[in-house]
XYZ file of C-alpha atoms in Angstrom:
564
model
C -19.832 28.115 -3.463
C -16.329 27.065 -2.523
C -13.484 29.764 -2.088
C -11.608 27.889 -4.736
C -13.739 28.620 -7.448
C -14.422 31.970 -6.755
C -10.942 33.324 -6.036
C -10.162 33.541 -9.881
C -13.113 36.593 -10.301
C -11.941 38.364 -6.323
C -10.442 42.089 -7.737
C -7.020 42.441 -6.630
C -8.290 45.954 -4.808
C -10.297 43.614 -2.461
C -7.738 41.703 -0.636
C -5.154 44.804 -1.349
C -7.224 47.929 -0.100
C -9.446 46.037 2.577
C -7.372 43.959 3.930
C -3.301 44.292 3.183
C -3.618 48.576 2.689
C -0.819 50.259 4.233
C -1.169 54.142 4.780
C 2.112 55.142 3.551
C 0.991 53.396 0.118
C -1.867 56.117 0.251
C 1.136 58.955 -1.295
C 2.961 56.796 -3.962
C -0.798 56.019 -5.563
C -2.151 59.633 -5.730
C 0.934 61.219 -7.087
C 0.789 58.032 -9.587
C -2.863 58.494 -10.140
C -2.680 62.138 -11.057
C 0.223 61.614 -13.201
C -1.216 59.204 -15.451
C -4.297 60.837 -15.205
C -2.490 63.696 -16.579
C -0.904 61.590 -19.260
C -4.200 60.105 -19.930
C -6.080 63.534 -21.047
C -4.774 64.498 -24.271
C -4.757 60.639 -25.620
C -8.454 60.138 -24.180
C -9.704 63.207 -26.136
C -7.340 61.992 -29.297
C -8.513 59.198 -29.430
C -12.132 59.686 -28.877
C -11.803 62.156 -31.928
C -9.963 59.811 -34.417
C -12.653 57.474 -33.526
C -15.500 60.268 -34.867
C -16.829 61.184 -31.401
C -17.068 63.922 -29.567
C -14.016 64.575 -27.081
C -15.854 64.332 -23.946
C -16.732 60.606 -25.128
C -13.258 59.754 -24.386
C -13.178 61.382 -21.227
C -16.266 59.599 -20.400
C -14.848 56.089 -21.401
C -11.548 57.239 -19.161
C -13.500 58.056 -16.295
C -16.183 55.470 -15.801
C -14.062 52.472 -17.435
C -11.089 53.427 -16.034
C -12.258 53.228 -12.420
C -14.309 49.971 -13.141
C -11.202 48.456 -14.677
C -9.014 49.212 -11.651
C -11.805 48.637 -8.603
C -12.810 45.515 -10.439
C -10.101 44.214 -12.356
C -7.256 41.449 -11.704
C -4.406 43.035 -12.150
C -2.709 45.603 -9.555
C -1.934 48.085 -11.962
C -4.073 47.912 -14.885
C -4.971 51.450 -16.287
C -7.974 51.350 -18.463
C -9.593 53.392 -20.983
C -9.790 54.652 -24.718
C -6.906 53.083 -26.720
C -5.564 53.529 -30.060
C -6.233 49.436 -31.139
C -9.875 50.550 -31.513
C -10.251 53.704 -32.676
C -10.197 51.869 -36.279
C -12.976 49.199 -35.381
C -14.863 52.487 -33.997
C -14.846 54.389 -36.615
C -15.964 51.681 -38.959
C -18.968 50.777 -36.922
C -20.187 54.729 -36.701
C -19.788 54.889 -40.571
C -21.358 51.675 -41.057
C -24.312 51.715 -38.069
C -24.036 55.451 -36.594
C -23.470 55.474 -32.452
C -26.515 53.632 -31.657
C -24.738 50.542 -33.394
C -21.446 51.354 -31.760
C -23.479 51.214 -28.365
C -25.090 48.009 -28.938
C -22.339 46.196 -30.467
C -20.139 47.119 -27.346
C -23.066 46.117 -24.832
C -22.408 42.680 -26.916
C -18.843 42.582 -26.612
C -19.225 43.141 -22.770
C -21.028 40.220 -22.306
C -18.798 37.976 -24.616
C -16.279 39.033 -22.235
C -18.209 37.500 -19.225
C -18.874 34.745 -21.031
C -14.923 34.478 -21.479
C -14.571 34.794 -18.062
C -16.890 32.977 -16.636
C -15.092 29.987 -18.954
C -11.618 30.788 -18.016
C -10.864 32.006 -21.788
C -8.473 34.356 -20.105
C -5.637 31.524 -19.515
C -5.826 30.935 -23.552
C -3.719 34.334 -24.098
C -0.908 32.454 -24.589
C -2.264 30.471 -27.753
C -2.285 34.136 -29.564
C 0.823 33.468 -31.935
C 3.047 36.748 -31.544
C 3.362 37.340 -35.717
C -0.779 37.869 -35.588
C -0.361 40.495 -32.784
C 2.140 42.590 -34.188
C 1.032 42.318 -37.300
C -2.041 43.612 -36.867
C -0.619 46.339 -34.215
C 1.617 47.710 -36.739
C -1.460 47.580 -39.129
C -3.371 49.692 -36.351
C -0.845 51.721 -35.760
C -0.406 52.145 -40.116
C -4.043 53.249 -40.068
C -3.933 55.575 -37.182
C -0.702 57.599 -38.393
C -3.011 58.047 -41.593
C -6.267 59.539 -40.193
C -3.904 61.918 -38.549
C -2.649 63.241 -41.712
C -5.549 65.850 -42.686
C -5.310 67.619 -38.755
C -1.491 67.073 -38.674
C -1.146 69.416 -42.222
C -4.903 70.976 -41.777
C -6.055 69.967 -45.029
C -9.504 70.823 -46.348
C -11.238 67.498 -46.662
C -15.043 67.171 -45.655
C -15.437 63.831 -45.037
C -12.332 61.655 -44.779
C -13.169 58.404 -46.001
C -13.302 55.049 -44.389
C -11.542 53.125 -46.923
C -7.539 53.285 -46.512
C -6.937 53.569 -50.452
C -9.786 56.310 -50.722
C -8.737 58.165 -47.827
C -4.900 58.603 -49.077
C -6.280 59.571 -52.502
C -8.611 62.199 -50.964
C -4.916 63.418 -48.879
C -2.790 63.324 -52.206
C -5.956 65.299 -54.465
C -6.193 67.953 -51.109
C -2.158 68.114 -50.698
C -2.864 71.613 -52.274
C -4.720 73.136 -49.198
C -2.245 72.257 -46.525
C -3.160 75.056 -43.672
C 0.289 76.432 -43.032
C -0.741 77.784 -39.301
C -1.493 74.153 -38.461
C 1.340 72.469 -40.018
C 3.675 74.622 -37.888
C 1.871 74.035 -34.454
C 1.456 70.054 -35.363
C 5.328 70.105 -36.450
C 5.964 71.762 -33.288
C 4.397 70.141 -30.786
C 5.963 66.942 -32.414
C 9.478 68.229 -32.366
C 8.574 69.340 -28.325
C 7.661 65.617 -27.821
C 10.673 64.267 -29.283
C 12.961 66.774 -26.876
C 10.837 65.712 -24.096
C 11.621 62.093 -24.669
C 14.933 62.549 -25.796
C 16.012 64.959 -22.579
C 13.276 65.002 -20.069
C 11.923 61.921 -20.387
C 11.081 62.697 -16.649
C 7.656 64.652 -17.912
C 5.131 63.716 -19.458
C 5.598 64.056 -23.002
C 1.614 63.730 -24.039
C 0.289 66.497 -21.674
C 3.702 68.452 -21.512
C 3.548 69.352 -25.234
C -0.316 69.859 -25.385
C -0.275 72.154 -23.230
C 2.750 74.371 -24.691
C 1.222 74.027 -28.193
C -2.614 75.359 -26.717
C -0.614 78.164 -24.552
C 1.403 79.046 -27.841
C -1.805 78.896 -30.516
C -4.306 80.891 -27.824
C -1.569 83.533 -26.573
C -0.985 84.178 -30.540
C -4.119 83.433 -31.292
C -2.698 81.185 -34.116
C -5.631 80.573 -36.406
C -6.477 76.694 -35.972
C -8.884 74.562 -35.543
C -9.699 74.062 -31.745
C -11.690 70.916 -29.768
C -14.967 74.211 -29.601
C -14.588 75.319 -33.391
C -15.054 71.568 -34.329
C -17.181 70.539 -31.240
C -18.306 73.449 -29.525
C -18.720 73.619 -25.627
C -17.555 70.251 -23.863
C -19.975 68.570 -22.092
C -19.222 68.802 -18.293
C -22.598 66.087 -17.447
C -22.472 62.501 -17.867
C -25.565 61.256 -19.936
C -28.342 59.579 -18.052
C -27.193 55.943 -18.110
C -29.556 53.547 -19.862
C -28.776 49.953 -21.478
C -31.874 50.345 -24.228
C -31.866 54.061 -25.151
C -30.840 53.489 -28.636
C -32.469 52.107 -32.293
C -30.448 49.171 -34.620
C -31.845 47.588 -37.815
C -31.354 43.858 -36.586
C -31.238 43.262 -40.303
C -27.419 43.766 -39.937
C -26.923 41.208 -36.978
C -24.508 39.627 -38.546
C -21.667 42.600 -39.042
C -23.083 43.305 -35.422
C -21.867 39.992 -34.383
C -18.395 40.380 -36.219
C -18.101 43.412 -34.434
C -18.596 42.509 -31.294
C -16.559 39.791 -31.220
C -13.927 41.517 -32.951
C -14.148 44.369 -29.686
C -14.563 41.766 -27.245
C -11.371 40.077 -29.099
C -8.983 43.147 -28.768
C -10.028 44.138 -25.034
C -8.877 41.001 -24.169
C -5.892 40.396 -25.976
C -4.906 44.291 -25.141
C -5.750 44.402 -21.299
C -4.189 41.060 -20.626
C -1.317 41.744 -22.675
C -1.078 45.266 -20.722
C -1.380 42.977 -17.760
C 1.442 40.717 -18.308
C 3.807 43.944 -19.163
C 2.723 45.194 -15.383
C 4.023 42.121 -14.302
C 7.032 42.068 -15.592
C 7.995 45.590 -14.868
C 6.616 44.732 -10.584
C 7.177 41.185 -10.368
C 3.638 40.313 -9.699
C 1.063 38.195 -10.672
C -2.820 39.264 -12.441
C -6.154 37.200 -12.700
C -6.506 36.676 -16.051
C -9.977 35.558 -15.565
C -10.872 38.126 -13.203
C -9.238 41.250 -15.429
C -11.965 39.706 -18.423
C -14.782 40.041 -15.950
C -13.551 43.369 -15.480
C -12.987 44.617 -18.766
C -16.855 43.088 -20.184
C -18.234 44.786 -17.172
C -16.290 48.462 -17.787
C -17.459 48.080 -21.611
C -21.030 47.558 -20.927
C -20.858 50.756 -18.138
C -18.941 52.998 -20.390
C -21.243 53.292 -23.594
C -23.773 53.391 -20.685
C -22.991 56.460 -20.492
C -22.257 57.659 -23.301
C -18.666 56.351 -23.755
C -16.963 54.340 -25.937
C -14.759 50.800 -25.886
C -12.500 50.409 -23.835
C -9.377 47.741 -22.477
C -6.369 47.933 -20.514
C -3.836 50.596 -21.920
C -0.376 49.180 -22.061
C 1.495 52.585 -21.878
C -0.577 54.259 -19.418
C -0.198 51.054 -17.251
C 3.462 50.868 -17.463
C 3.569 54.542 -16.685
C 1.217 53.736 -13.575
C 3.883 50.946 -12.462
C 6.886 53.656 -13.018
C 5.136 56.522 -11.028
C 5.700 53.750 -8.147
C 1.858 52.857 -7.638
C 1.324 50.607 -5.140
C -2.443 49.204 -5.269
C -5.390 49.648 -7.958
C -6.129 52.397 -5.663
C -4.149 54.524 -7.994
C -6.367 53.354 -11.435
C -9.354 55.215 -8.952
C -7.142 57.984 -8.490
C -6.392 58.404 -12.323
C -10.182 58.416 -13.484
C -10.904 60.754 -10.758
C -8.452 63.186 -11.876
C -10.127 63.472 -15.235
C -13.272 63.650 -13.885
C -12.160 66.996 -12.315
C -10.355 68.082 -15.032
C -13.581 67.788 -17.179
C -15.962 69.410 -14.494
C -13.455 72.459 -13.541
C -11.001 72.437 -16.236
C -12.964 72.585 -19.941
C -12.581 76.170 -20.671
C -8.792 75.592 -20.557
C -9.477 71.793 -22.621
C -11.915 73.392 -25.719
C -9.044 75.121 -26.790
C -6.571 72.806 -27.164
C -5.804 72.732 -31.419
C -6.580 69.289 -33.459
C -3.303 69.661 -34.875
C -1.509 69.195 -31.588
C -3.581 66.440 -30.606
C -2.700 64.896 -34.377
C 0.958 65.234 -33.592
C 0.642 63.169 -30.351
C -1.444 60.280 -32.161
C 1.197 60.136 -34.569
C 3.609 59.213 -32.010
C 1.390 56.755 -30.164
C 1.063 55.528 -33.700
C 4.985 55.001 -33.972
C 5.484 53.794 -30.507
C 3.069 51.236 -31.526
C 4.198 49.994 -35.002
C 7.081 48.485 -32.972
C 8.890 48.775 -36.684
C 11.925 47.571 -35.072
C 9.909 43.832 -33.737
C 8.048 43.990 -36.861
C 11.442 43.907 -39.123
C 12.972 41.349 -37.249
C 10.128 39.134 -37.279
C 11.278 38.770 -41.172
C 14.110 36.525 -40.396
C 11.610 34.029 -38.917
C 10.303 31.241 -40.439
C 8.385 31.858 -43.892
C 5.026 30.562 -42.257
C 5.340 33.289 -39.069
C 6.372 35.882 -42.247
C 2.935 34.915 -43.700
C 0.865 35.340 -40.695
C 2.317 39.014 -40.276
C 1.669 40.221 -43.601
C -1.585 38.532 -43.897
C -2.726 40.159 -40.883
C -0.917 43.607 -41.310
C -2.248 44.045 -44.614
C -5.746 42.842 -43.914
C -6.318 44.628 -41.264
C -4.993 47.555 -43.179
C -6.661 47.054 -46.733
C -9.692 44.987 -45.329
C -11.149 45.450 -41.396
C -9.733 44.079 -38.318
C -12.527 41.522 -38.553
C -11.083 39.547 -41.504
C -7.469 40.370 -40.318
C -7.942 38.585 -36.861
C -9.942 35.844 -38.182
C -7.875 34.943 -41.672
C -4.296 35.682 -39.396
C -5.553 32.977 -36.243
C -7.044 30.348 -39.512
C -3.481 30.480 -40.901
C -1.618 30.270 -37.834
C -3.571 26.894 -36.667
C -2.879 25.868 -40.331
C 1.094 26.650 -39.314
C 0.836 25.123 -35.887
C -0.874 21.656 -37.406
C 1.973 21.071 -40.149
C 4.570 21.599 -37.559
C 2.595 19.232 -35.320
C 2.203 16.737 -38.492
C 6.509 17.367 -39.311
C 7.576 16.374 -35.991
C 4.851 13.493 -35.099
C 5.770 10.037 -37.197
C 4.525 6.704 -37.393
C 7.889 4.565 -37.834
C 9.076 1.272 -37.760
C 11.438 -0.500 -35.385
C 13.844 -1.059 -37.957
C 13.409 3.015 -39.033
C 14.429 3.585 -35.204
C 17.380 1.066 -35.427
C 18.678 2.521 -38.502
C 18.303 6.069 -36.985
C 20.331 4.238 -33.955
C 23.072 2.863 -35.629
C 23.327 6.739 -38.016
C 23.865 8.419 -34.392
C 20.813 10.499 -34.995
C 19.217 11.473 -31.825
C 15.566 11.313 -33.398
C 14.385 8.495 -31.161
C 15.098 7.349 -27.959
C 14.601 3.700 -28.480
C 14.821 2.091 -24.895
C 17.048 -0.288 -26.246
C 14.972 -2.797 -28.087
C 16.387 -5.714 -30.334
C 15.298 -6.360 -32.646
C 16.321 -10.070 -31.975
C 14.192 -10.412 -29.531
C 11.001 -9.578 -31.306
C 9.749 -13.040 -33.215
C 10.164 -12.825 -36.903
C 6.256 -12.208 -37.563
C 6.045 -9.461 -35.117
C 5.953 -5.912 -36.439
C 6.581 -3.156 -34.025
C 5.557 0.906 -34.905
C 5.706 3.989 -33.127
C 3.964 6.837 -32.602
C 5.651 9.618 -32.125
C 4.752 12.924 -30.915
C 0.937 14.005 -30.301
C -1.462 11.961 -32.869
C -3.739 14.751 -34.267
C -5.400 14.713 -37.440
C -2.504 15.408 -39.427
C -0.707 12.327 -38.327
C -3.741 9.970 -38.545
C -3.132 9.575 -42.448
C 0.186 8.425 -42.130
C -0.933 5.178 -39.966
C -3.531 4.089 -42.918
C -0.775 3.093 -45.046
C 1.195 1.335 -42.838
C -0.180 -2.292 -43.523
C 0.457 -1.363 -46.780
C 4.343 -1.045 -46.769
C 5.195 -3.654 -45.275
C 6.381 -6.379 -47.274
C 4.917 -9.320 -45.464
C 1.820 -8.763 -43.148
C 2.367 -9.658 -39.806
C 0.707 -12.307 -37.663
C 0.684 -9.768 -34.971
C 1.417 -5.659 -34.798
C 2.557 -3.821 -31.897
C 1.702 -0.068 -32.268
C 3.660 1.528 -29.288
C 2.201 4.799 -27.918
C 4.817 6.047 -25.364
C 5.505 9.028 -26.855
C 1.905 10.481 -27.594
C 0.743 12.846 -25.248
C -2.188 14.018 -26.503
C -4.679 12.092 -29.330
C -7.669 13.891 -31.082
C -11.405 12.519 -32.556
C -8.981 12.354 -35.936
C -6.084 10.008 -34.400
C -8.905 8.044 -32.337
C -10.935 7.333 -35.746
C -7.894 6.342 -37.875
C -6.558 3.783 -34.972
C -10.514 2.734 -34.612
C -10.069 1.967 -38.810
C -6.872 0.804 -38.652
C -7.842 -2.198 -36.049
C -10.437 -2.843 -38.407
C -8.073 -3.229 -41.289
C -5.975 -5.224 -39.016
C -8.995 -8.002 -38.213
C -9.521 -7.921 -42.142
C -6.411 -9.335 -42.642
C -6.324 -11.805 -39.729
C -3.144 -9.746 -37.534
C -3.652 -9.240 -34.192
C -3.159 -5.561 -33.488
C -1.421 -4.882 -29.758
C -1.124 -1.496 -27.926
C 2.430 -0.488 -25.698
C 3.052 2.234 -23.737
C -0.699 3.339 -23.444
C -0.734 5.939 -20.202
C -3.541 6.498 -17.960
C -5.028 9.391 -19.282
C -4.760 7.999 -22.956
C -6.226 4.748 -21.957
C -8.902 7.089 -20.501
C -9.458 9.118 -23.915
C -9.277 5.545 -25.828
C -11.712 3.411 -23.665
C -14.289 6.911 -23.733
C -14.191 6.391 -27.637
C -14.852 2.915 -27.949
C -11.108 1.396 -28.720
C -10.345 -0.312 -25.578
C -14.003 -2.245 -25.894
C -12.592 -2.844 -29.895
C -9.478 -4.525 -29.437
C -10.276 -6.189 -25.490
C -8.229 -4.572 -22.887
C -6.166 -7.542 -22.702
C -4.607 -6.351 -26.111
C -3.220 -2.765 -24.240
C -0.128 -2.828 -22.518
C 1.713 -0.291 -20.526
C 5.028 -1.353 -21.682
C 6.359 -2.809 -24.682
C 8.142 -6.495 -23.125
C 4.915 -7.105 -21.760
C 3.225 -6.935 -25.454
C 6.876 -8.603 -26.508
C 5.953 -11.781 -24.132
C 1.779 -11.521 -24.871
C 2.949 -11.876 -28.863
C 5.325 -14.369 -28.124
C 2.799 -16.793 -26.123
C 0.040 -15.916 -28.938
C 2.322 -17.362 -31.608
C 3.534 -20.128 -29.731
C -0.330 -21.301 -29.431
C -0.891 -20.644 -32.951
């Protein structure tokens, strides 16, 4: 196989730490890889929680994923692991289908990923509108701050529901049994994050105020609920890794399906997204392709054994970048840290209090809302308004699932009327008129109209003929007042043409012959004259009849006549 089509899927830590690796590079990434690693603790374990696992799970998903993302992936500084965009997907396949069904719907999303990949999906990131993402970001980030509630105020609630409406009814009916002791360690720790960020923004605010609130709850012995009186001992082994070790009613393929592709969905969006934000911050350049590869293979790995989902983590990446990381070495470095942490450090880890962890999911929860983009997105156009409250409050009231699919429906119904609004089929007397107005609608390559014979109509196409235009051209025999002996239907100006535009011209030739006029094509390109002759059109009207420029079809209509 040729270099050229393999370089898209080479990891960036193959040309960078095997061939361009620089020794002094070896400090900046381990004192970046142990930071984020430390960073990356408390949110893997709060995460893994809010998702109903078991901690470890999350430290599992950091460990494993997190080194396959970085030895394998396509960015420089992607940090992988447990984020908060799935804990709500998670959670609703473990109610719905217990772990086994979270396992095999993630060994399903890992290989849609590859499948992605291996079609170069990864370059479509930018046809994501922006109103989708954030609105259903914010509507994560809604959901999240809400399954925090009963830790953050310890409330006595046995089973916290699914359902967004049931679960804040269940929090309102409990408000009576708010655990005081807990309350004042979750308020706490939240008010030592906000210092943190406010005047050491320096340290890390995740692990910083963790730590303080389990060193303040164990040397009072504060009485609240710890990681070992909810989950007992952590476990310090990784399960025996196995792809079929688990039972599913195939009954339920199809919500297996959804799911999957819904996972598959945000790991991609989220670690090429996170990718893109590296970027910007280092002024460098990912795979795309490659960092999809990575991310299906770290999924598949990670509930392996015994993890959870996982993608590129956006803060923990930028974080990576600002610790001054130099290669994907780093990513290793990171996973590696937890790994130790787990194996040496878990009688230290047990104890740290749900209600501290709750307080630091809140504020992941805020930092992603991104209230402030979500407000101003308001002031957009009413369509883009539609496509973020459709999405926020599906994905909200509803499941991810619906949110993504309804939200990307709606915004391909938004992109084809804007397509339809600015692509016209007008008349050279419509472009004149324009012309003589001043309005810069056209640019008309100065045509008179004197010089076109008197039963010569001339149209225009303008803008990309898709199916929303392709109506507009069946009427156009129609208007006109006195059919033509010949019509010239100039293309210039249409890049692109779809099955709908090709079938309405295809019909519209065939009207022409009905009524004896001689239909003539200007301006046809290259590559249009390639989609056209593929679909039949250029065998319909005789390529004799397509032009590349208008005064040639001018002096073919004129010579026509003149034999006529």
């Amino acid at each position: 196989m040729k270099k050229s089509r393999i370089s898209p899927f080479i990891p960036k830590s193959w040309d960078l730490l095997f061939h361009h690796y620089k020794w002094h590079y070896f400090k900046s990434d381990l004192f970046a890889g142990i930071t984020v690693g430390l960073i990356a603790l408390p949110l893997a374990l709060a995460f893994a929680i809010a998702s109903g696992v078991p901690p470890e799970k999350g430290l599992y998903t950091a460990v494993i994923a997190g080194f396959l993302i970085s030895l394998l992936g396509g960015s420089r500084y992607q940090i992988g692991g447990p984020t908060g965009a799935f804990v709500v997907i998670i959670y609703s396949v473990i109610q719905r289908h217990g772990f086994d069904g979270l396992v095999f719907v993630t060994l399903l999303a890992g290989v849609i990923l590859l499948i992605a990949s291996l079609c170069k999906l990864g370059d479509w990131i930018k046809f994501i509108p922006y109103p989708l993402v954030t609105g259903f970001t914010t509507g994560i980030a809604f959901i999240i701050f809400s399954s925090q509630v009963k830790d953050f105020l310890g409330l006595e609630i046995g089973q916290v529901p699914a359902d967004f409406i049931d679960k804040w009814r269940a929090i309102i009916t409990s408000i009576h049994t708010i655990h005081w002791p807990a309350l004042c360690v979750s308020a706490g720790t939240l008010l030592v994050i906000l210092v943190i960020r406010k005047f050491f923004p320096i340290l890390p605010w995740g692990i910083t105020s963790v730590a303080l609130a389990t060193a303040v709850t164990w040397g009072f012995q504060i009485p609240v609920e710890t990681i070992y009186t909810k989950f007992g001992e952590l476990n310090k082994t990784f399960p025996t890794p196995s792809l079929f070790g688990f039972s599913i009613n195939l009954e339920h393929w199809a919500s297996y399906m959804a799911d999957a592709f819904t996972i598959a969905f945000l790991a991609g969006i989220e670690s090429l997204l996170s990718a893109i934000v590296a970027d910007g911050m280092a002024g460098t350049k990912h795979k795309s392709n490659c960092e999809l590869m990575a991310q299906g293979i770290a999924n598949i790995a990670s509930v392996s054994f015994g993890g959870i989902p996982a993608t590129g983590a956006i803060a923990r990446t930028a974080a990576n970048v600002k610790s001054g990381a130099k290669t994907p070495l780093a990513g290793m470095i990171h996973s590696v840290t937890l790994l130790l942490i787990l194996i040496f450090f878990s009688p230290i880890v047990k104890e740290v209090s749900l209600a501290s962890l709750a307080a630091v999911l809140m504020m992941i929860a805020w930092n992603m809302s991104e209230i402030g983009h979500f407000r101003r997105l308001f002031k957009a156009p009413l369509g883009d308004v539609g496509v973020l409250l459709t999405t926020f409050f599906l994905t909200v009231l509803a499941d991810l699932t619906v949110a993504v699919g309804v939200g990307m429906v709606l915004a391909s119904f938004l992109f084809m009327k804007r397509v339809g609004d600015i692509s016209k089929v007008v008349s050279l007397i419509d472009l004149q008129k324009a012309e003589a107005k001043e309005e810069e609608v056209y640019d008309i390559d100065a045509i008179d109209r004197k010089s076109v014979p008197s039963q010569v109509e001339v149209y225009e196409i303008a803008g990309p003929f898709f199916f929303g235009v392709a109506d507009s051209l069946k009427t156009v025999l129609v208007n006109i007042e006195r059919t033509p002996k010949v019509f010239i239907l100039r293309m210039r100006k249409v890049p692109a043409i779809d099955a709908s535009g090709m079938h309405a011209l295809r019909e519209f030739f065939f009207k022409c012959q009905k009524q004896g006029v001689l239909l003539l094509l200007s301006g046809v390109g290259p590559s249009l004259k390639h989609n056209l002759q593929k679909f039949g059109i250029v065998q319909d009207l005789g390529k004799d009849h397509i032009f590349s420029h208008i005064d040639h079809a001018l002096a073919f209509a004129t010579k026509i006549l003149e034999e006529r």
